[in-house]
Backbone as numpy.savetxt, mean C-alpha at the origin, in Angstrom:
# Nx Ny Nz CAx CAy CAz Cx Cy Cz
16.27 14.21 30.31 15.56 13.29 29.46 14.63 14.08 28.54
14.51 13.56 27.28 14.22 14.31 26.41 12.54 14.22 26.43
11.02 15.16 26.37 9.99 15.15 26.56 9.28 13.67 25.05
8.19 13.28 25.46 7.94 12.52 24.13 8.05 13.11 22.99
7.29 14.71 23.05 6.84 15.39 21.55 8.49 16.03 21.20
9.14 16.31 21.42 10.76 16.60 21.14 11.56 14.75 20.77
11.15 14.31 21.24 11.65 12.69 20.25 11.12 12.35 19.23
9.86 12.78 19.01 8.94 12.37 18.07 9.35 13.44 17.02
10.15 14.90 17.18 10.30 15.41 15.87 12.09 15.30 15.58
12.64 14.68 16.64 13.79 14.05 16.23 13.71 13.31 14.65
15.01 13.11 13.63 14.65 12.60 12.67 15.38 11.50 12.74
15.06 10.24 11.76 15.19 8.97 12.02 16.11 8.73 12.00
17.06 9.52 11.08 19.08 9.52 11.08 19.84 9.56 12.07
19.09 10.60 13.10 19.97 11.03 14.31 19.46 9.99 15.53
18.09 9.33 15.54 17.87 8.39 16.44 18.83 7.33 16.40
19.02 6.52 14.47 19.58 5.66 14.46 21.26 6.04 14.75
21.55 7.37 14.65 22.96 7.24 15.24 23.07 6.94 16.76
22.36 7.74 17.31 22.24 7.85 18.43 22.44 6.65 19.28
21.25 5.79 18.95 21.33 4.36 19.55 21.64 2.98 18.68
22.01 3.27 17.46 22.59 2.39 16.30 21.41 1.39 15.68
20.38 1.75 16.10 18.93 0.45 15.40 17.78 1.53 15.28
17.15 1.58 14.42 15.53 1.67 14.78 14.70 0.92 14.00
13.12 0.97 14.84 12.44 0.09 14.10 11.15 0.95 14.75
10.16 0.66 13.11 8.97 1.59 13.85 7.83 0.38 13.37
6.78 0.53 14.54 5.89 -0.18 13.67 4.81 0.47 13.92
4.21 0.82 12.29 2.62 1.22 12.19 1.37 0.37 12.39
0.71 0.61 13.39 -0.09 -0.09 13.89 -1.47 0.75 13.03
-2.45 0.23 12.39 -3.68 1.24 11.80 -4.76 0.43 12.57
-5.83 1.30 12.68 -7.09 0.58 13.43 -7.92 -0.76 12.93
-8.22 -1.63 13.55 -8.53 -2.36 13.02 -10.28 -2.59 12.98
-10.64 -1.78 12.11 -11.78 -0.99 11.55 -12.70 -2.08 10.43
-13.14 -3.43 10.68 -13.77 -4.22 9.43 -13.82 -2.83 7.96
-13.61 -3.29 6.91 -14.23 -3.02 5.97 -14.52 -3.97 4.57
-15.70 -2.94 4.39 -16.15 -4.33 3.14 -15.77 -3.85 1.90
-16.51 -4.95 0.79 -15.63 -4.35 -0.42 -16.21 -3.37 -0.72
-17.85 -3.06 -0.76 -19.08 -1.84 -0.89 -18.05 -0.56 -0.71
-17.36 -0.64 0.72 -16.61 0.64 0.69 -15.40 0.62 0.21
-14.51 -0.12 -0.08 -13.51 -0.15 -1.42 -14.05 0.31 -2.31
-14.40 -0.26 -2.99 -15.61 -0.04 -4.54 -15.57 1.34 -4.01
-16.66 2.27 -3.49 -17.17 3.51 -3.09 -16.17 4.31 -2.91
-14.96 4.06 -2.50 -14.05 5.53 -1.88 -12.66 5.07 -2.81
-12.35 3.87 -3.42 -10.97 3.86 -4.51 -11.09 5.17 -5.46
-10.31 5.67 -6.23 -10.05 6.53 -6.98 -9.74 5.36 -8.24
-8.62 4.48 -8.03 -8.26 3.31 -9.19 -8.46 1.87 -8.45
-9.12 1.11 -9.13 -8.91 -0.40 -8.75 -8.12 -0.68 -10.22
-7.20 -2.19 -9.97 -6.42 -2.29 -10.65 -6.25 -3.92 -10.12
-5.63 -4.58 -11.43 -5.14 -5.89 -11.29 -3.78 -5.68 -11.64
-3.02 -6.06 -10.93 -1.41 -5.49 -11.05 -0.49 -6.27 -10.46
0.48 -6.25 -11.15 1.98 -7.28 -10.65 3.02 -6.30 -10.09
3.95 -6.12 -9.18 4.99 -5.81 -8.81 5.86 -6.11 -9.40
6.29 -5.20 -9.75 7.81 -5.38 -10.63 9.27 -4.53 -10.18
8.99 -3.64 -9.10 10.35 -3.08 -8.69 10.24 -2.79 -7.18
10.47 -2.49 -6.75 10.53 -1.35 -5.10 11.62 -0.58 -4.75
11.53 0.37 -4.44 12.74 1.33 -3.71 12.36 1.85 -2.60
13.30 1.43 -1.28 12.49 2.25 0.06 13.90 3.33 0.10
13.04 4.53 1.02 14.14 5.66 1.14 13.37 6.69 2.02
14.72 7.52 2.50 13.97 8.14 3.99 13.27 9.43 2.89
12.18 10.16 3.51 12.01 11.07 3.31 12.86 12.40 3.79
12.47 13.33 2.90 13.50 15.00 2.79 13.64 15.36 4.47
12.99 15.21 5.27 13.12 15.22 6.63 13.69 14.28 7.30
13.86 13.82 6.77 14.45 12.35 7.44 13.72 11.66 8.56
11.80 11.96 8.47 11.32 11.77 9.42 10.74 10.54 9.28
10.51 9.92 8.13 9.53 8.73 7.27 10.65 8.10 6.41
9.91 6.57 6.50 10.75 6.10 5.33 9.21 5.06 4.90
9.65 5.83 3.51 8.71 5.16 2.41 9.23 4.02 1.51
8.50 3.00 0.55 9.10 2.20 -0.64 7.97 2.77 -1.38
8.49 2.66 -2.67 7.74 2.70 -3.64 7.63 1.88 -4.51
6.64 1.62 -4.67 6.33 0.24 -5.73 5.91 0.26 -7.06
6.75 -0.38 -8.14 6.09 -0.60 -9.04 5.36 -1.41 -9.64
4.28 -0.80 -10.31 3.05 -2.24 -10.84 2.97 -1.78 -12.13
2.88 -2.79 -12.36 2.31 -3.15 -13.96 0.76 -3.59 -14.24
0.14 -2.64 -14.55 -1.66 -3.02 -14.82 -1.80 -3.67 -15.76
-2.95 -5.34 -14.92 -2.84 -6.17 -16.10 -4.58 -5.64 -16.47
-4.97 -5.22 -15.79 -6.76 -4.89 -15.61 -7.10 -3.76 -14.85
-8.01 -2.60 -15.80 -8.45 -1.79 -14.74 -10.09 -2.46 -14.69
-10.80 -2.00 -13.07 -12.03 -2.02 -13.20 -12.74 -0.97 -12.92
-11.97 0.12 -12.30 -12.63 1.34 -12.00 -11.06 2.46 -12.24
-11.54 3.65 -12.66 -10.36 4.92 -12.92 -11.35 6.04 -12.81
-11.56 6.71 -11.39 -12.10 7.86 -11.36 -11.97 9.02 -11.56
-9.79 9.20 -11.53 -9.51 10.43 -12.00 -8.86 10.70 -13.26
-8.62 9.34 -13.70 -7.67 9.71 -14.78 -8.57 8.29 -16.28
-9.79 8.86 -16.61 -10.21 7.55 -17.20 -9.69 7.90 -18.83
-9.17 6.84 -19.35 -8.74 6.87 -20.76 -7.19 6.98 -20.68
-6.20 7.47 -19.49 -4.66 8.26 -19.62 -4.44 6.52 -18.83
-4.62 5.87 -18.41 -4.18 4.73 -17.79 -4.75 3.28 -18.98
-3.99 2.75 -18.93 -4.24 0.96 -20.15 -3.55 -0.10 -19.22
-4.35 -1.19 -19.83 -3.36 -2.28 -19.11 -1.82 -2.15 -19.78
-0.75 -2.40 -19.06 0.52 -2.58 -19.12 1.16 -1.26 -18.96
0.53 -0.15 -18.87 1.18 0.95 -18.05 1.68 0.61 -16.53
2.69 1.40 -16.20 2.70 1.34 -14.73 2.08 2.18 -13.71
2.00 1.73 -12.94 1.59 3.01 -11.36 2.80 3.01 -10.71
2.70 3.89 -9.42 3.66 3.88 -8.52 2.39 3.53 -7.19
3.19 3.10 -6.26 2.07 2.53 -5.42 3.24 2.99 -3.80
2.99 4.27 -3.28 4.05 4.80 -2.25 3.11 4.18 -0.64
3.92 3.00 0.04 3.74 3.15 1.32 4.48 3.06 2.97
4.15 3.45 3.64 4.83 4.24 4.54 5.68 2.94 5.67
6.27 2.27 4.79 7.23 1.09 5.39 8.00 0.81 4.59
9.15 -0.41 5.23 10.21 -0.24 4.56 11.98 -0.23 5.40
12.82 -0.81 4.71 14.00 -0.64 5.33 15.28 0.18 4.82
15.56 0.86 5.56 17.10 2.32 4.60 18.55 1.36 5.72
19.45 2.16 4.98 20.52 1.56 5.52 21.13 3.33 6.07
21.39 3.82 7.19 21.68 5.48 7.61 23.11 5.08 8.08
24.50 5.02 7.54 25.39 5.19 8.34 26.00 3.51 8.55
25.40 2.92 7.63 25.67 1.47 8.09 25.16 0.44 8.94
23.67 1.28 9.23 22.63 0.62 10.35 21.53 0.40 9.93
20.82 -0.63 9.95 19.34 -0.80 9.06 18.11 -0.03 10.24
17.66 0.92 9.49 16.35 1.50 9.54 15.26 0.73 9.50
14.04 0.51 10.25 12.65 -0.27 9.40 11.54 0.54 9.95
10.63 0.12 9.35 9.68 1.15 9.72 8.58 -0.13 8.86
7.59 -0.74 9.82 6.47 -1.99 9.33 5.38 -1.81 9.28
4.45 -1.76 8.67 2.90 -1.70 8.66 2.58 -3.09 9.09
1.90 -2.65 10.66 1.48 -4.34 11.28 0.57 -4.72 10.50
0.59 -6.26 10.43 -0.34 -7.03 10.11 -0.36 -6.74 7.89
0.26 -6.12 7.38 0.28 -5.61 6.01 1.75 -5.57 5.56
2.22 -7.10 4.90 3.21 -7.37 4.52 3.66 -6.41 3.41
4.85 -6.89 2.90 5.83 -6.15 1.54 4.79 -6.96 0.37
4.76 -6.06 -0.45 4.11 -6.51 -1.52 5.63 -7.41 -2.47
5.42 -8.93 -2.97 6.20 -9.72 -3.11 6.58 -9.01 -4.98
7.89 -9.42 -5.18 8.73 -9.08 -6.33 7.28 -10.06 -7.24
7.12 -9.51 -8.47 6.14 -10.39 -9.79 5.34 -10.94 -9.02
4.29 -10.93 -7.91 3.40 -10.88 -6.96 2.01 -10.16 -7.86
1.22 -10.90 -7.82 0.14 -10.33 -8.80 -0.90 -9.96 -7.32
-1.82 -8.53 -7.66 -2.59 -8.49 -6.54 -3.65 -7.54 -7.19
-5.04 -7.25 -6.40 -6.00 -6.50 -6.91 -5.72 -5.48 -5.84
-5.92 -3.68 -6.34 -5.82 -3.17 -5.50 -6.08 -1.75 -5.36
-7.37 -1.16 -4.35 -7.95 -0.37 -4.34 -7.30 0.58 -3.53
-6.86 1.87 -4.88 -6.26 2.67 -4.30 -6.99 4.34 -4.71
-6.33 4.96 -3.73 -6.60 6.70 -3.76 -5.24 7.10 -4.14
-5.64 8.25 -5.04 -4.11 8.96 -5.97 -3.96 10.03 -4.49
-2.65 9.96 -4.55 -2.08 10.79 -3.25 -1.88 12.27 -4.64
-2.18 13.17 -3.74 -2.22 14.47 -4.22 -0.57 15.29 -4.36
-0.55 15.37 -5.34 0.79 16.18 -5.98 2.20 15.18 -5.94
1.99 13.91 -5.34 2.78 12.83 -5.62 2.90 12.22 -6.41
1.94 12.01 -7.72 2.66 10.87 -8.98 2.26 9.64 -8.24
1.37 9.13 -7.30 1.66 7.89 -6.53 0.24 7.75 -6.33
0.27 6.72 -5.86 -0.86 5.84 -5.28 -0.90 5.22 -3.62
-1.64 5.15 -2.95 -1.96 4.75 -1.94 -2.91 3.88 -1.46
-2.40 2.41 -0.74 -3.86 1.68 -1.12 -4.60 2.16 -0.04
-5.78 2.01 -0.02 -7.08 2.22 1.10 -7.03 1.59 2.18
-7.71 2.18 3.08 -7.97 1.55 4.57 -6.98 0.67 5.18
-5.73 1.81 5.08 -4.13 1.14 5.94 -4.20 -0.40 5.25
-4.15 -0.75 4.09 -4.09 -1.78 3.64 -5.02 -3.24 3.48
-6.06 -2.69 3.84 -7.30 -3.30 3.45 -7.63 -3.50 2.20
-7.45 -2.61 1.48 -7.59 -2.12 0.17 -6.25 -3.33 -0.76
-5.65 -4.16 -0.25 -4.74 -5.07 -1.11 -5.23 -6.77 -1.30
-5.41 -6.78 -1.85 -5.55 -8.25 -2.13 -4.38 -9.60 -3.18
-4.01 -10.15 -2.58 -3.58 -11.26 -3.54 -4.10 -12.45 -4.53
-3.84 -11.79 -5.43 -4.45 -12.34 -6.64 -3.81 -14.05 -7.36
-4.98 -14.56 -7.99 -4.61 -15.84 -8.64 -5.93 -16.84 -8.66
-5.72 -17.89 -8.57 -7.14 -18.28 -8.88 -7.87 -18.33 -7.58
-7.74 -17.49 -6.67 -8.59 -17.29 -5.54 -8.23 -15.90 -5.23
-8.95 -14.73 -4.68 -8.49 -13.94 -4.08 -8.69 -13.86 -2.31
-7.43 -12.86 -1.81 -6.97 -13.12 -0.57 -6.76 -11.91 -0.16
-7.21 -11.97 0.92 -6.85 -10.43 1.50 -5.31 -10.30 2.07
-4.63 -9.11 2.00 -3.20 -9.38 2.60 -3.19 -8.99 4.05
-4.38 -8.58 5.05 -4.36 -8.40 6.15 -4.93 -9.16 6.62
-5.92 -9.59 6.36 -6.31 -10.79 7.37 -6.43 -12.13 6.87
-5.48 -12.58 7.72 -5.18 -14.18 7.54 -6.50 -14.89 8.29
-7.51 -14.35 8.68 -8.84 -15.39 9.03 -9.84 -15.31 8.10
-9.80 -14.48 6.91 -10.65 -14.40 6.28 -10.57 -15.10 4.81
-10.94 -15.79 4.56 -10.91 -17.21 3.83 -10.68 -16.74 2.17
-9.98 -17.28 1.17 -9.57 -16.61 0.22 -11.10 -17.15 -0.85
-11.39 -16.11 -1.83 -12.63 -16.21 -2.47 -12.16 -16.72 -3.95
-12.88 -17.49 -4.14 -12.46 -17.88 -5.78 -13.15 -16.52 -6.72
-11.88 -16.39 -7.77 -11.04 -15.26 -8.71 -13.34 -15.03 -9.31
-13.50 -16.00 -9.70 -14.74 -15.63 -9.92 -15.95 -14.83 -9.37
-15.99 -15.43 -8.31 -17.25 -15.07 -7.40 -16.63 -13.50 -6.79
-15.09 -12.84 -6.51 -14.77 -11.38 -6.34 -15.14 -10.62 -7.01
-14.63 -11.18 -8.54 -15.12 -10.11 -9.76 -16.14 -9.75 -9.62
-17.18 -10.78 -10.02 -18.44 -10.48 -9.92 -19.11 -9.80 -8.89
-18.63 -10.13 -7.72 -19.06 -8.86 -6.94 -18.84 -7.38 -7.13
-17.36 -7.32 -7.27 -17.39 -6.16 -7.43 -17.51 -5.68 -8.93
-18.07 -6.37 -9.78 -18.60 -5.42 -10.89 -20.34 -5.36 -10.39
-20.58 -5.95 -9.91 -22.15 -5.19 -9.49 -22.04 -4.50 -8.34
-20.98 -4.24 -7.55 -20.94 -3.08 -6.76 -20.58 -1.78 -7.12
-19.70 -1.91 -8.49 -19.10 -1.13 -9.33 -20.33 -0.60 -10.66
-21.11 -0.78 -10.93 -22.32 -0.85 -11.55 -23.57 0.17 -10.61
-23.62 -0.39 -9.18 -24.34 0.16 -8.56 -23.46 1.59 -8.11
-22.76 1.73 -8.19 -21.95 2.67 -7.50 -21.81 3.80 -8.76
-22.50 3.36 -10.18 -21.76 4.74 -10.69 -22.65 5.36 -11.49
């Protein structure tokens, strides 16, 4: 029988041959955060629609990522790149879930509690630029996403009551104000 840490660098191709299914699910801590620390540690906040996705294993075949595309309808903060980003540019938005097909067998790999971001799905969303990737990453295992429209909604927690589109902004432009 094979030790845990020798399965764990097994890659996801040869598991799913092996036993014909896998499924992983990312569990992240469930750590409150407020928007003060969104605001404070994003690199880009952004008002943005989904417009594509592609999931696919990584060069190791150890991860399987999607990548998302958005379309910026609003920035409110750009810490690394201010002036090279406009509304209606895109981002790439890379996270670590997702389903591949290896051999004729579906792969998944789920971020608990932090759904698929929906096809033309409008959302606000505080992210950190992943380093030497071209990509984006939202904050705090998906804390950092919100669903947008005339209320905003968090996409992880379903107990926390959705805020009208008004009273968010405004917060976070005086947190965004105080913060810079």
């Amino acid at each position: 029988m094979l030790d845990e840490h020798h399965r764990s660098r097994r890659t996801r191709a040869l598991q799913l041959r092996e036993t014909g299914s896998f499924e992983r699910i990312i569990v992240s801590i469930d750590k409150p955060v407020v928007l003060a620390d969104l605001v404070g540690t994003a690199d880009l906040v952004v008002e943005a629609s989904a417009v594509a996705q592609r999931s696919y294993l990584d060069a190791g075949e150890a991860h399987i990522y999607t990548d998302y595309a958005f379309t910026i309808t609003d920035i409110m903060k750009n810490r690394r790149r201010p002036g090279l980003l406009k509304a209606g540019h895109h981002i790439l938005v890379r996270r670590e879930s997702g389903t591949v097909m290896i051999d004729g067998h579906r792969a998944t790999s789920i971020e608990n509690g932090f759904p698929p971001f929906a096809d033309n799905g409008r959302y606000v969303l505080f992210l950190k630029e992943l380093v030497d990737q071209n990509a984006y990453g939202v904050i705090a295992g998906g804390r950092g996403a919100f669903e947008a429209g005339d209320r905003i909604a968090p996409m992880m927690d379903a107990a926390v009551q959705p805020v009208a589109r008004q009273a968010f902004f405004g917060e976070m432009r005086a947190l965004l104000k105080f913060s810079e």
